[in-house]
């Protein structure tokens, strides 16, 4: 993966890491739940800095003492709203990458021949359900140039260019605002549907 310009953390050093590090991108996506997106995607940079490195290393994280790794994520400012449980999930992900891909995060998508194959590989990762995998697949296609045949179809609702449904569509403050507005609309529609179903 060559350096790409990513603006998910909305913080230059954190975004630069996301643009050059496949593992940082995966960890950011893993952290992207129950916290604002910018907080989640700043996490990999915070972890790398606290490990005294300029990148994340799957082997190092997999072998790290679990209690110490949880403490590392819990130090203020915490990496996530639930730093202890997320520390465990990140270590699980890194152990899987070490066992299955020799610690090379990019190997998850480097030789995937089709979008369907890539989606299958992503859903095998610990902490990646179908929706998270589809969003990450769309992010890979739209911003990292990883475009195996049928990738948009495999990404489902997140695949189209003008979807504005997820982090895959965020390239700066303007698109961030569009995605947030879209999410609000979807939430309101879901609430309305729920209310009318009760009548």
CSV table of C-alpha atoms in Angstrom, one decimal:
chain,number,residue,atom,x,y,z
A,1,UNK,CA,0.0,0.0,0.0
A,2,UNK,CA,1.6,3.2,-1.1
A,3,UNK,CA,1.0,6.4,0.9
A,4,UNK,CA,-2.5,7.7,0.3
A,5,UNK,CA,-4.1,10.8,1.7
A,6,UNK,CA,-6.6,9.9,4.4
A,7,UNK,CA,-8.6,12.4,6.4
A,8,UNK,CA,-10.5,10.2,8.9
A,9,UNK,CA,-8.8,11.2,12.1
A,10,UNK,CA,-8.8,14.9,11.0
A,11,UNK,CA,-5.4,15.1,12.6
A,12,UNK,CA,-2.4,15.2,10.3
A,13,UNK,CA,0.0,12.8,12.0
A,14,UNK,CA,-2.7,10.3,12.8
A,15,UNK,CA,-4.1,10.5,9.2
A,16,UNK,CA,-0.5,10.1,7.8
A,17,UNK,CA,-0.2,6.8,9.7
A,18,UNK,CA,-3.5,5.6,8.3
A,19,UNK,CA,-2.4,6.5,4.8
A,20,UNK,CA,0.8,4.4,5.0
A,21,UNK,CA,0.0,1.6,7.4
A,22,UNK,CA,-2.5,-1.3,6.6
A,23,UNK,CA,-2.5,-2.4,10.2
A,24,UNK,CA,-3.3,1.1,11.4
A,25,UNK,CA,-6.3,1.3,9.0
A,26,UNK,CA,-7.6,-2.1,10.3
A,27,UNK,CA,-7.2,-1.1,13.9
A,28,UNK,CA,-8.9,2.2,13.3
A,29,UNK,CA,-11.8,0.4,11.7
A,30,UNK,CA,-12.0,-2.0,14.6
A,31,UNK,CA,-12.1,0.9,17.1
A,32,UNK,CA,-14.8,2.7,15.1
A,33,UNK,CA,-17.8,1.8,17.2
A,34,UNK,CA,-19.5,3.7,20.1
A,35,UNK,CA,-17.1,6.6,19.8
A,36,UNK,CA,-16.9,9.5,17.3
A,37,UNK,CA,-15.1,8.5,14.1
A,38,UNK,CA,-12.2,10.9,14.6
A,39,UNK,CA,-11.5,9.5,18.0
A,40,UNK,CA,-11.5,5.9,16.7
A,41,UNK,CA,-9.1,6.7,13.8
A,42,UNK,CA,-6.7,8.7,15.9
A,43,UNK,CA,-6.4,5.5,18.1
A,44,UNK,CA,-3.7,3.7,16.0
A,45,UNK,CA,-1.4,6.8,16.1
A,46,UNK,CA,-1.9,7.1,19.9
A,47,UNK,CA,-1.1,3.4,20.4
A,48,UNK,CA,2.0,3.6,18.1
A,49,UNK,CA,3.3,6.7,20.0
A,50,UNK,CA,2.8,5.0,23.4
A,51,UNK,CA,4.7,1.9,22.1
A,52,UNK,CA,7.5,4.3,21.0
A,53,UNK,CA,7.1,3.5,17.4
A,54,UNK,CA,6.1,5.2,14.1
A,55,UNK,CA,3.9,2.3,13.1
A,56,UNK,CA,2.0,-0.6,14.6
A,57,UNK,CA,3.5,-4.1,14.6
A,58,UNK,CA,1.1,-7.0,14.7
A,59,UNK,CA,3.7,-9.4,16.3
A,60,UNK,CA,4.6,-6.9,19.0
A,61,UNK,CA,0.9,-6.2,19.9
A,62,UNK,CA,0.0,-9.9,19.8
A,63,UNK,CA,2.8,-10.8,22.2
A,64,UNK,CA,2.3,-7.8,24.6
A,65,UNK,CA,1.2,-8.5,28.2
A,66,UNK,CA,-2.6,-8.1,28.1
A,67,UNK,CA,-2.8,-6.1,31.3
A,68,UNK,CA,-0.1,-3.8,30.3
A,69,UNK,CA,-1.6,-3.3,26.8
A,70,UNK,CA,-5.0,-2.5,28.4
A,71,UNK,CA,-3.3,0.0,30.7
A,72,UNK,CA,-1.6,1.5,27.6
A,73,UNK,CA,-5.0,2.1,26.0
A,74,UNK,CA,-6.6,3.3,29.2
A,75,UNK,CA,-4.0,6.1,30.0
A,76,UNK,CA,-5.5,9.5,29.5
A,77,UNK,CA,-6.6,10.5,26.9
A,78,UNK,CA,-8.0,7.0,26.5
A,79,UNK,CA,-7.9,5.4,23.1
A,80,UNK,CA,-11.6,4.4,23.3
A,81,UNK,CA,-14.6,4.7,25.6
A,82,UNK,CA,-14.0,1.1,26.5
A,83,UNK,CA,-10.2,0.9,26.4
A,84,UNK,CA,-9.9,-2.4,28.3
A,85,UNK,CA,-12.2,-4.5,26.1
A,86,UNK,CA,-10.9,-2.8,22.9
A,87,UNK,CA,-7.3,-3.6,24.0
A,88,UNK,CA,-8.4,-7.3,24.0
A,89,UNK,CA,-10.0,-7.0,20.6
A,90,UNK,CA,-6.9,-5.4,19.1
A,91,UNK,CA,-4.7,-8.1,20.5
A,92,UNK,CA,-7.1,-10.8,19.2
A,93,UNK,CA,-7.0,-9.2,15.7
A,94,UNK,CA,-3.2,-9.0,15.8
A,95,UNK,CA,-2.8,-12.7,16.9
A,96,UNK,CA,-5.1,-13.7,14.0
A,97,UNK,CA,-3.0,-11.7,11.6
A,98,UNK,CA,0.2,-13.3,12.9
A,99,UNK,CA,-1.2,-16.8,12.6
A,100,UNK,CA,-3.0,-16.4,9.3
A,101,UNK,CA,-1.0,-13.8,7.5
A,102,UNK,CA,2.4,-13.9,9.1
A,103,UNK,CA,1.7,-10.5,10.7
A,104,UNK,CA,1.2,-8.7,7.4
A,105,UNK,CA,-2.1,-6.8,7.5
A,106,UNK,CA,-1.9,-5.9,3.8
A,107,UNK,CA,-1.9,-9.6,2.9
A,108,UNK,CA,-5.6,-9.7,3.8
A,109,UNK,CA,-6.4,-7.8,0.6
A,110,UNK,CA,-3.2,-7.8,-1.5
A,111,UNK,CA,-4.1,-10.8,-3.7
A,112,UNK,CA,-7.9,-11.0,-3.3
A,113,UNK,CA,-9.1,-11.8,-6.8
A,114,UNK,CA,-12.7,-10.7,-6.3
A,115,UNK,CA,-14.7,-8.4,-4.0
A,116,UNK,CA,-16.6,-11.5,-2.7
A,117,UNK,CA,-13.3,-13.1,-1.7
A,118,UNK,CA,-12.1,-9.9,0.0
A,119,UNK,CA,-15.3,-9.6,1.9
A,120,UNK,CA,-15.0,-13.2,3.1
A,121,UNK,CA,-11.4,-12.6,4.3
A,122,UNK,CA,-12.5,-9.4,6.1
A,123,UNK,CA,-15.4,-11.1,7.9
A,124,UNK,CA,-13.0,-13.8,9.1
A,125,UNK,CA,-11.1,-11.1,11.1
A,126,UNK,CA,-11.9,-11.0,14.8
A,127,UNK,CA,-14.2,-8.0,15.5
A,128,UNK,CA,-15.3,-7.6,11.9
A,129,UNK,CA,-19.0,-8.4,11.3
A,130,UNK,CA,-20.6,-8.2,7.9
A,131,UNK,CA,-21.4,-4.5,8.1
A,132,UNK,CA,-18.0,-3.4,9.4
A,133,UNK,CA,-16.3,-5.6,6.7
A,134,UNK,CA,-18.4,-4.0,3.9
A,135,UNK,CA,-17.6,-0.5,5.1
A,136,UNK,CA,-13.9,-1.3,5.3
A,137,UNK,CA,-14.1,-2.9,1.8
A,138,UNK,CA,-15.7,0.3,0.5
A,139,UNK,CA,-12.9,2.3,2.2
A,140,UNK,CA,-10.2,0.2,0.6
A,141,UNK,CA,-11.8,0.6,-2.8
A,142,UNK,CA,-12.6,4.3,-2.6
A,143,UNK,CA,-9.6,5.6,-0.8
A,144,UNK,CA,-6.8,3.0,-0.9
A,145,UNK,CA,-7.1,1.9,-4.5
A,146,UNK,CA,-7.8,-1.7,-3.6
A,147,UNK,CA,-10.4,-2.7,-6.3
A,148,UNK,CA,-10.7,-6.4,-7.0
A,149,UNK,CA,-13.4,-7.3,-9.5
A,150,UNK,CA,-16.9,-6.8,-8.0
A,151,UNK,CA,-15.7,-4.8,-5.0
A,152,UNK,CA,-18.5,-2.3,-5.1
A,153,UNK,CA,-21.2,-5.0,-5.3
A,154,UNK,CA,-19.5,-6.8,-2.3
A,155,UNK,CA,-19.5,-3.6,-0.3
A,156,UNK,CA,-23.3,-3.4,-0.7
A,157,UNK,CA,-24.9,-0.1,0.2
A,158,UNK,CA,-21.5,1.3,1.0
A,159,UNK,CA,-20.1,0.7,-2.5
A,160,UNK,CA,-21.6,3.5,-4.7
A,161,UNK,CA,-19.6,6.7,-5.1
A,162,UNK,CA,-22.2,9.0,-3.7
A,163,UNK,CA,-23.3,6.8,-0.8
A,164,UNK,CA,-22.2,9.1,2.0
A,165,UNK,CA,-23.1,6.4,4.5
A,166,UNK,CA,-19.8,5.6,6.2
A,167,UNK,CA,-16.1,6.4,6.8
A,168,UNK,CA,-15.5,5.1,3.2
A,169,UNK,CA,-16.9,8.4,1.9
A,170,UNK,CA,-15.1,10.8,4.2
A,171,UNK,CA,-12.3,12.8,2.6
A,172,UNK,CA,-12.5,16.0,4.7
A,173,UNK,CA,-14.8,18.2,6.8
A,174,UNK,CA,-17.4,18.7,4.0
A,175,UNK,CA,-18.0,15.0,3.3
A,176,UNK,CA,-17.8,14.3,7.1
A,177,UNK,CA,-20.8,16.6,7.5
A,178,UNK,CA,-22.7,14.9,4.6
A,179,UNK,CA,-22.1,11.4,6.2
A,180,UNK,CA,-23.2,12.7,9.6
A,181,UNK,CA,-26.4,14.3,8.1
A,182,UNK,CA,-27.2,11.1,6.2
A,183,UNK,CA,-26.8,9.0,9.4
A,184,UNK,CA,-29.1,11.3,11.3
A,185,UNK,CA,-31.7,11.0,8.5
A,186,UNK,CA,-31.5,7.2,8.6
A,187,UNK,CA,-31.8,7.2,12.4
A,188,UNK,CA,-34.9,9.5,12.2
A,189,UNK,CA,-36.4,7.2,9.5
A,190,UNK,CA,-35.8,4.1,11.6
A,191,UNK,CA,-37.4,5.8,14.7
A,192,UNK,CA,-40.4,6.9,12.6
A,193,UNK,CA,-40.8,3.3,11.3
A,194,UNK,CA,-40.6,1.9,14.8
A,195,UNK,CA,-43.2,4.4,16.1
A,196,UNK,CA,-45.6,3.6,13.2
A,197,UNK,CA,-45.2,-0.1,13.7
A,198,UNK,CA,-46.3,0.3,17.3
A,199,UNK,CA,-49.6,2.0,16.3
